[in-house]
Amino acid sequence: MTGTADTDTTAGPAPVPEALRARALEALTAARARTALLTECVDDGELMTQHSPLMSPLVWDLAHIGNQEEQWLWREVAGREALRPEIDPLYDAFAHPRSERPSLPLLGPAEARAYAADVRTRVLDVLAGARLEGRPLLDAGFAFGMIAQHEQQHDETMLITHQLRKGPVALDAPPPPVHPSGPLPDEVLVPGGPFTMGTSDEPWALDNERPAHTRTVAAFHLDTTPVTNGSYLAFMADGGYTDRRWWHPEGWAQIREHRVVAPLFWSQEGGRWLRRRFGVTEPVPEDEPVVHVSWYEADAYARWAGRRLPTEAEWEKAARYDPVTGRSRRYPWGDADPGPDHANLGQRHLRPARAGSYPAGASPLGVRQLIGDVWEWTASDFLPYPGFRPFPYKEYSEVFFGSEYKVLRGGSFAVDAVACRGTFRNWDYPVRRQIFAGFRTARSAELD
């Protein structure tokens, strides 16, 4: 059940303006470096190609990033005259579905790069002189943080496009670190009771994460780690894709119509399952979290296992609640920003880490990998929190609220830390499989 607005104590004292300016500069610079890597590793022809009707051409994302930065930081924050107002309709994500974007008169690769670079040069001058206070868009550097998050979100989208593209390998990264550990329990008991969900104090939190409020959940058990490929293979071997009992009716119709028999990018050869990962075909690693499954597949597996998907509130309580202090942390490990020992983030490894990794990132209750590796489907529809107010524009969240979308939590290996925190909410259609999504399961403690 939902209570009244609560005091959020997770963010700590506000940093001084110069520290905020440095943080914004670092976030913007890191995002642009990632964008450059994703768009310079292939030739211009690949940038202009639509590799899947589900995705935009990479060159559209590149110019869209620059256009959003121009609109919000150059025009809105700095109050300057528009640089390229004539291209606004081309890069309005609501004006044209992805399937139509290749037919638009888009900026070519060289022009898109030049435009984004010109905007960035101007924006850095704006940042150098901005007060970072005085109005909501500028308080704590919010507008700059919003744009850094937007660019990193498109970097994840572009990485999805790279996964979908055919052709020679364009990206590479080292494997995730190995964290030796003893056997872990299959599940963890999360105590029932109230906790603070959402945030009112996190400076760069987006509107759908706000405000902080009290939420009460009953005690439940949650998987210690995300469901692995090995466990999912057992579901498949037991006829999971052919037994209607486990499937939501819409999910059953989807897998029958499209003849789905395994996660996306999997294939069977010589009696063993293989997967394609950024152009490389390799055996499915049984100890990694399963990825590229839809909400329907996650829900079916949970039913087959005699369990269920956790609600969004359950997921956040497991990720943030400290039973010793009773407060909600920013992250499972505490309030410190994510480091490389906490979570698999930032496209450092281009794959999930082995289940049970990152002990330094565990929650107080011992749940592993709640942040990073794979987005985790929850049972919940994407709905506003009590007291929600759209900011700075209703199209970011408000137009998506409803039963059409399911909430995902936690972030994936493709997400940067600036766009991932214990309160961050992602959402997508339950049929989506190309995204870097997995899941973990839960069961109610009252059934013990």
CSV table of C-alpha atoms in Angstrom, one decimal, residues 27-343:
chain,number,residue,atom,x,y,z
A,27,ALA,CA,29.3,13.4,-16.9
A,28,LEU,CA,28.9,15.2,-20.3
A,29,THR,CA,32.5,14.3,-21.3
A,30,ALA,CA,32.1,10.6,-20.4
A,31,ALA,CA,28.9,10.4,-22.4
A,32,ARG,CA,30.4,12.0,-25.5
A,33,ALA,CA,33.4,9.7,-25.4
A,34,ARG,CA,31.0,6.7,-25.4
A,35,THR,CA,29.0,8.2,-28.2
A,36,ALA,CA,32.2,8.6,-30.2
A,37,LEU,CA,33.3,5.1,-29.7
A,38,LEU,CA,29.9,3.7,-30.8
A,39,THR,CA,29.7,5.8,-33.9
A,40,GLU,CA,33.3,5.8,-35.1
A,41,CYS,CA,33.9,2.0,-35.0
A,42,VAL,CA,31.8,1.5,-38.2
A,43,ASP,CA,31.9,3.2,-41.5
A,44,ASP,CA,29.5,5.9,-42.7
A,45,GLY,CA,27.4,3.4,-44.6
A,46,GLU,CA,26.8,1.4,-41.4
A,47,LEU,CA,25.8,4.6,-39.6
A,48,MET,CA,23.2,5.4,-42.2
A,49,THR,CA,21.8,1.8,-42.3
A,50,GLN,CA,18.7,0.8,-40.3
A,51,HIS,CA,19.9,-2.5,-38.9
A,52,SER,CA,16.5,-3.4,-37.5
A,53,PRO,CA,13.0,-1.8,-37.8
A,54,LEU,CA,13.0,-1.7,-34.0
A,55,MET,CA,15.9,0.8,-34.0
A,56,SER,CA,16.9,4.1,-35.5
A,57,PRO,CA,20.0,4.4,-37.8
A,58,LEU,CA,23.0,5.2,-35.6
A,59,VAL,CA,23.3,8.6,-37.4
A,60,TRP,CA,19.8,9.5,-36.2
A,61,ASP,CA,20.8,8.9,-32.6
A,62,LEU,CA,24.0,11.0,-33.0
A,63,ALA,CA,22.2,14.0,-34.3
A,64,HIS,CA,19.3,13.6,-31.9
A,65,ILE,CA,21.8,13.7,-29.0
A,66,GLY,CA,23.1,17.0,-30.3
A,67,ASN,CA,19.6,18.4,-31.0
A,68,GLN,CA,18.4,17.6,-27.4
A,69,GLU,CA,21.5,19.3,-26.0
A,70,GLU,CA,20.9,22.3,-28.1
A,71,GLN,CA,17.3,22.6,-27.2
A,72,TRP,CA,17.7,22.3,-23.4
A,73,LEU,CA,21.2,23.7,-22.7
A,74,TRP,CA,21.8,26.2,-25.4
A,75,ARG,CA,18.2,27.5,-25.9
A,76,GLU,CA,16.5,26.9,-22.6
A,77,VAL,CA,19.3,27.3,-20.1
A,78,ALA,CA,21.4,29.9,-21.9
A,79,GLY,CA,18.5,31.6,-23.6
A,80,ARG,CA,20.3,31.7,-26.9
A,81,GLU,CA,18.9,31.7,-30.4
A,82,ALA,CA,18.3,28.3,-32.0
A,83,LEU,CA,21.1,27.0,-34.2
A,84,ARG,CA,19.2,24.6,-36.4
A,85,PRO,CA,15.5,25.0,-35.7
A,86,GLU,CA,14.6,23.4,-39.1
A,87,ILE,CA,15.9,20.0,-38.0
A,88,ASP,CA,13.8,19.9,-34.7
A,89,PRO,CA,11.0,17.9,-36.4
A,90,LEU,CA,13.4,15.3,-37.8
A,91,TYR,CA,14.8,14.5,-34.4
A,92,ASP,CA,11.6,14.6,-32.4
A,93,ALA,CA,11.3,11.1,-31.1
A,94,PHE,CA,7.5,11.4,-30.9
A,95,ALA,CA,7.0,12.8,-34.4
A,96,HIS,CA,8.4,9.8,-36.3
A,97,PRO,CA,8.5,6.1,-35.3
A,98,ARG,CA,11.8,4.4,-35.7
A,99,SER,CA,10.7,2.4,-38.7
A,100,GLU,CA,10.2,5.7,-40.7
A,101,ARG,CA,13.4,7.5,-39.7
A,102,PRO,CA,15.6,6.2,-42.5
A,103,SER,CA,13.3,7.9,-45.0
A,104,LEU,CA,13.7,11.3,-43.5
A,105,PRO,CA,16.2,13.9,-44.8
A,106,LEU,CA,18.6,13.2,-41.9
A,107,LEU,CA,22.0,14.9,-41.5
A,108,GLY,CA,24.7,12.8,-42.9
A,109,PRO,CA,27.5,11.4,-40.7
A,110,ALA,CA,29.9,14.2,-41.2
A,111,GLU,CA,27.3,16.9,-40.7
A,112,ALA,CA,25.8,15.1,-37.7
A,113,ARG,CA,29.2,14.9,-36.0
A,114,ALA,CA,30.0,18.6,-36.8
A,115,TYR,CA,26.6,19.7,-35.4
A,116,ALA,CA,26.9,17.7,-32.2
A,117,ALA,CA,30.5,19.0,-31.7
A,118,ASP,CA,29.5,22.6,-32.3
A,119,VAL,CA,26.6,22.3,-29.8
A,120,ARG,CA,29.0,20.7,-27.2
A,121,THR,CA,31.6,23.5,-27.6
A,122,ARG,CA,28.9,26.1,-26.9
A,123,VAL,CA,27.4,24.2,-24.1
A,124,LEU,CA,30.7,23.9,-22.3
A,125,ASP,CA,31.0,27.7,-22.3
A,126,VAL,CA,27.5,27.8,-20.9
A,127,LEU,CA,28.4,25.4,-18.1
A,128,ALA,CA,31.5,27.4,-17.2
A,129,GLY,CA,29.4,30.4,-16.5
A,130,ALA,CA,26.1,29.0,-15.2
A,131,ARG,CA,25.0,29.7,-11.6
A,132,LEU,CA,23.6,26.2,-11.1
A,133,GLU,CA,20.9,27.6,-8.9
A,134,GLY,CA,17.9,30.0,-8.9
A,135,ARG,CA,15.4,27.9,-10.9
A,136,PRO,CA,14.5,24.2,-10.9
A,137,LEU,CA,16.1,23.5,-14.3
A,138,LEU,CA,19.4,24.8,-13.0
A,139,ASP,CA,19.3,23.8,-9.3
A,140,ALA,CA,22.2,21.4,-8.6
A,141,GLY,CA,23.0,21.4,-12.3
A,142,PHE,CA,19.9,19.4,-13.1
A,143,ALA,CA,19.6,20.3,-16.8
A,144,PHE,CA,23.2,19.3,-17.4
A,145,GLY,CA,22.7,16.0,-15.5
A,146,MET,CA,19.5,15.4,-17.5
A,147,ILE,CA,21.3,15.8,-20.8
A,148,ALA,CA,24.2,13.6,-19.7
A,149,GLN,CA,21.7,10.9,-18.7
A,150,HIS,CA,19.9,11.3,-22.0
A,151,GLU,CA,23.0,10.8,-24.0
A,152,GLN,CA,24.0,7.8,-22.0
A,153,GLN,CA,20.6,6.3,-22.5
A,154,HIS,CA,21.0,6.7,-26.3
A,155,ASP,CA,24.5,5.2,-26.0
A,156,GLU,CA,22.7,2.1,-24.6
A,157,THR,CA,20.2,2.2,-27.4
A,158,MET,CA,23.1,2.4,-29.9
A,159,LEU,CA,24.7,-0.6,-28.3
A,160,ILE,CA,21.5,-2.5,-28.8
A,161,THR,CA,21.7,-1.5,-32.5
A,162,HIS,CA,25.3,-2.9,-32.6
A,163,GLN,CA,24.0,-6.1,-31.1
A,164,LEU,CA,21.3,-6.3,-33.9
A,165,ARG,CA,23.6,-5.4,-36.8
A,166,LYS,CA,25.1,-8.1,-38.9
A,167,GLY,CA,28.7,-8.1,-40.2
A,168,PRO,CA,32.2,-8.0,-38.8
A,169,VAL,CA,32.9,-7.4,-35.2
A,170,ALA,CA,33.1,-3.7,-34.4
A,171,LEU,CA,33.3,-3.6,-30.6
A,172,ASP,CA,35.4,-5.5,-28.1
A,173,ALA,CA,36.0,-5.3,-24.4
A,174,PRO,CA,37.7,-7.4,-21.7
A,175,PRO,CA,35.6,-10.0,-19.8
A,176,PRO,CA,34.2,-9.0,-16.4
A,177,PRO,CA,36.4,-9.7,-13.4
A,178,VAL,CA,36.0,-13.0,-11.5
A,179,HIS,CA,35.1,-12.7,-7.8
A,180,PRO,CA,35.7,-16.0,-6.1
A,181,SER,CA,33.2,-16.7,-3.4
A,182,GLY,CA,31.8,-19.6,-1.5
A,183,PRO,CA,28.3,-21.0,-2.1
A,184,LEU,CA,25.5,-18.5,-1.9
A,185,PRO,CA,22.0,-19.1,-0.7
A,186,ASP,CA,19.4,-19.5,-3.4
A,187,GLU,CA,17.3,-16.7,-1.9
A,188,VAL,CA,17.2,-14.0,0.7
A,189,LEU,CA,14.4,-13.1,3.1
A,190,VAL,CA,13.4,-9.5,2.8
A,191,PRO,CA,11.5,-8.4,6.0
A,192,GLY,CA,8.0,-6.9,5.7
A,193,GLY,CA,7.1,-3.4,6.8
A,194,PRO,CA,7.4,0.1,5.6
A,195,PHE,CA,10.3,1.7,3.8
A,196,THR,CA,11.1,4.9,1.9
A,197,MET,CA,10.6,4.4,-1.9
A,198,GLY,CA,11.6,7.0,-4.5
A,199,THR,CA,13.5,10.2,-3.8
A,200,SER,CA,13.0,13.9,-3.2
A,201,ASP,CA,16.6,14.8,-2.6
A,202,GLU,CA,18.7,13.1,-5.3
A,203,PRO,CA,19.8,16.1,-7.4
A,204,TRP,CA,19.7,14.5,-10.8
A,205,ALA,CA,16.8,12.1,-10.3
A,206,LEU,CA,14.1,12.2,-13.0
A,207,ASP,CA,10.5,13.0,-12.5
A,208,ASN,CA,9.2,9.5,-12.3
A,209,GLU,CA,11.6,8.7,-9.4
A,210,ARG,CA,9.9,11.4,-7.3
A,211,PRO,CA,8.7,12.1,-4.7
A,212,ALA,CA,10.0,10.0,-1.8
A,213,HIS,CA,7.0,8.3,-0.1
A,214,THR,CA,6.4,5.5,2.4
A,215,ARG,CA,5.6,2.1,0.9
A,216,THR,CA,4.7,-1.1,2.8
A,217,VAL,CA,5.4,-4.6,1.5
A,218,ALA,CA,4.9,-7.9,3.1
A,219,ALA,CA,7.9,-10.2,3.8
A,220,PHE,CA,9.1,-12.0,0.8
A,221,HIS,CA,12.0,-14.2,-0.5
A,222,LEU,CA,14.1,-12.9,-3.4
A,223,ASP,CA,16.6,-14.7,-5.6
A,224,THR,CA,20.2,-13.9,-4.4
A,225,THR,CA,21.3,-13.5,-8.0
A,226,PRO,CA,19.6,-13.0,-11.3
A,227,VAL,CA,18.3,-16.1,-13.0
A,228,THR,CA,21.2,-17.7,-14.9
A,229,ASN,CA,21.4,-19.2,-18.4
A,230,GLY,CA,21.8,-22.6,-16.9
A,231,SER,CA,18.6,-22.3,-14.9
A,232,TYR,CA,16.8,-21.0,-18.0
A,233,LEU,CA,18.1,-23.9,-20.0
A,234,ALA,CA,16.4,-26.3,-17.5
A,235,PHE,CA,13.1,-24.4,-18.1
A,236,MET,CA,13.6,-24.9,-21.9
A,237,ALA,CA,14.6,-28.6,-21.5
A,238,ASP,CA,11.4,-29.2,-19.5
A,239,GLY,CA,9.3,-28.0,-22.4
A,240,GLY,CA,8.9,-24.4,-21.0
A,241,TYR,CA,8.2,-23.0,-24.5
A,242,THR,CA,5.6,-25.6,-25.4
A,243,ASP,CA,3.6,-25.8,-22.2
A,244,ARG,CA,0.7,-23.2,-22.2
A,245,ARG,CA,0.3,-23.5,-18.4
A,246,TRP,CA,3.2,-21.1,-17.7
A,247,TRP,CA,2.3,-18.4,-20.1
A,248,HIS,CA,0.3,-15.2,-20.0
A,249,PRO,CA,-2.2,-15.5,-22.8
A,250,GLU,CA,-0.6,-12.6,-24.8
A,251,GLY,CA,2.8,-14.1,-24.3
A,252,TRP,CA,1.6,-17.5,-25.4
A,253,ALA,CA,0.2,-15.9,-28.6
A,254,GLN,CA,3.5,-14.1,-29.2
A,255,ILE,CA,5.8,-17.1,-28.9
A,256,ARG,CA,3.5,-19.2,-31.0
A,257,GLU,CA,3.1,-16.6,-33.8
A,258,HIS,CA,6.9,-15.9,-33.9
A,259,ARG,CA,8.0,-19.5,-33.1
A,260,VAL,CA,10.1,-18.4,-30.2
A,261,VAL,CA,11.9,-21.3,-28.6
A,262,ALA,CA,14.8,-19.6,-26.8
A,263,PRO,CA,16.1,-16.1,-25.7
A,264,LEU,CA,16.9,-13.8,-28.6
A,265,PHE,CA,20.2,-14.3,-30.4
A,266,TRP,CA,20.4,-18.0,-29.2
A,267,SER,CA,20.6,-20.9,-31.7
A,268,GLN,CA,21.1,-24.6,-31.4
A,269,GLU,CA,23.9,-26.4,-33.2
A,270,GLY,CA,25.1,-30.0,-32.7
A,271,GLY,CA,23.0,-30.4,-29.6
A,272,ARG,CA,24.4,-27.4,-27.8
A,273,TRP,CA,23.1,-23.8,-27.4
A,274,LEU,CA,25.1,-20.9,-28.8
A,275,ARG,CA,24.5,-17.2,-28.7
A,276,ARG,CA,25.6,-14.3,-30.9
A,277,ARG,CA,27.1,-11.4,-28.9
A,278,PHE,CA,28.2,-8.3,-30.9
A,279,GLY,CA,29.2,-10.4,-33.9
A,280,VAL,CA,30.8,-13.2,-32.0
A,281,THR,CA,29.1,-16.6,-31.8
A,282,GLU,CA,30.0,-18.5,-28.6
A,283,PRO,CA,28.6,-21.2,-26.3
A,284,VAL,CA,25.9,-20.0,-23.9
A,285,PRO,CA,27.7,-19.5,-20.6
A,286,GLU,CA,25.6,-21.2,-18.0
A,287,ASP,CA,26.8,-19.2,-15.0
A,288,GLU,CA,25.9,-15.8,-16.5
A,289,PRO,CA,22.5,-14.1,-16.0
A,290,VAL,CA,20.1,-14.8,-18.8
A,291,VAL,CA,19.6,-11.7,-21.1
A,292,HIS,CA,17.5,-10.8,-24.1
A,293,VAL,CA,14.2,-12.3,-22.7
A,294,SER,CA,10.9,-10.6,-22.8
A,295,TRP,CA,8.7,-9.9,-19.8
A,296,TYR,CA,6.5,-12.8,-21.0
A,297,GLU,CA,9.4,-15.2,-21.0
A,298,ALA,CA,10.5,-14.0,-17.5
A,299,ASP,CA,7.0,-14.4,-16.2
A,300,ALA,CA,6.6,-17.9,-17.7
A,301,TYR,CA,9.9,-19.0,-16.2
A,302,ALA,CA,8.8,-17.8,-12.7
A,303,ARG,CA,5.5,-19.6,-12.9
A,304,TRP,CA,7.4,-22.8,-14.0
A,305,ALA,CA,9.7,-22.5,-11.0
A,306,GLY,CA,6.7,-22.1,-8.7
A,307,ARG,CA,7.6,-18.5,-8.0
A,308,ARG,CA,6.8,-15.0,-9.4
A,309,LEU,CA,8.4,-11.8,-10.5
A,310,PRO,CA,8.9,-9.3,-7.7
A,311,THR,CA,6.9,-6.1,-7.7
A,312,GLU,CA,8.7,-2.9,-8.3
A,313,ALA,CA,8.3,-2.0,-4.6
A,314,GLU,CA,9.8,-5.3,-3.5
A,315,TRP,CA,12.7,-4.9,-5.8
A,316,GLU,CA,13.5,-1.4,-4.5
A,317,LYS,CA,13.2,-2.5,-0.9
A,318,ALA,CA,15.6,-5.3,-1.5
A,319,ALA,CA,18.0,-2.9,-3.2
A,320,ARG,CA,17.9,0.0,-0.8
A,321,TYR,CA,16.5,-0.9,2.6
A,322,ASP,CA,19.0,-1.2,5.5
A,323,PRO,CA,17.3,-3.3,8.3
A,324,VAL,CA,19.8,-2.0,10.9
A,325,THR,CA,19.1,1.7,10.4
A,326,GLY,CA,15.7,1.5,8.8
A,327,ARG,CA,16.7,4.0,6.1
A,328,SER,CA,16.8,3.7,2.3
A,329,ARG,CA,20.3,3.9,0.7
A,330,ARG,CA,21.1,5.4,-2.7
A,331,TYR,CA,22.5,2.1,-3.8
A,332,PRO,CA,22.6,-1.5,-2.4
A,333,TRP,CA,26.1,-1.0,-1.0
A,334,GLY,CA,25.5,2.5,0.5
A,335,ASP,CA,25.4,6.1,-0.6
A,336,ALA,CA,28.7,6.2,-2.6
A,337,ASP,CA,28.6,6.5,-6.3
A,338,PRO,CA,29.2,3.2,-8.2
A,339,GLY,CA,32.8,2.1,-8.6
A,340,PRO,CA,34.2,-0.7,-10.7
A,341,ASP,CA,34.1,-3.0,-7.7
A,342,HIS,CA,30.4,-2.4,-7.0
A,343,ALA,CA,28.7,-3.2,-10.3
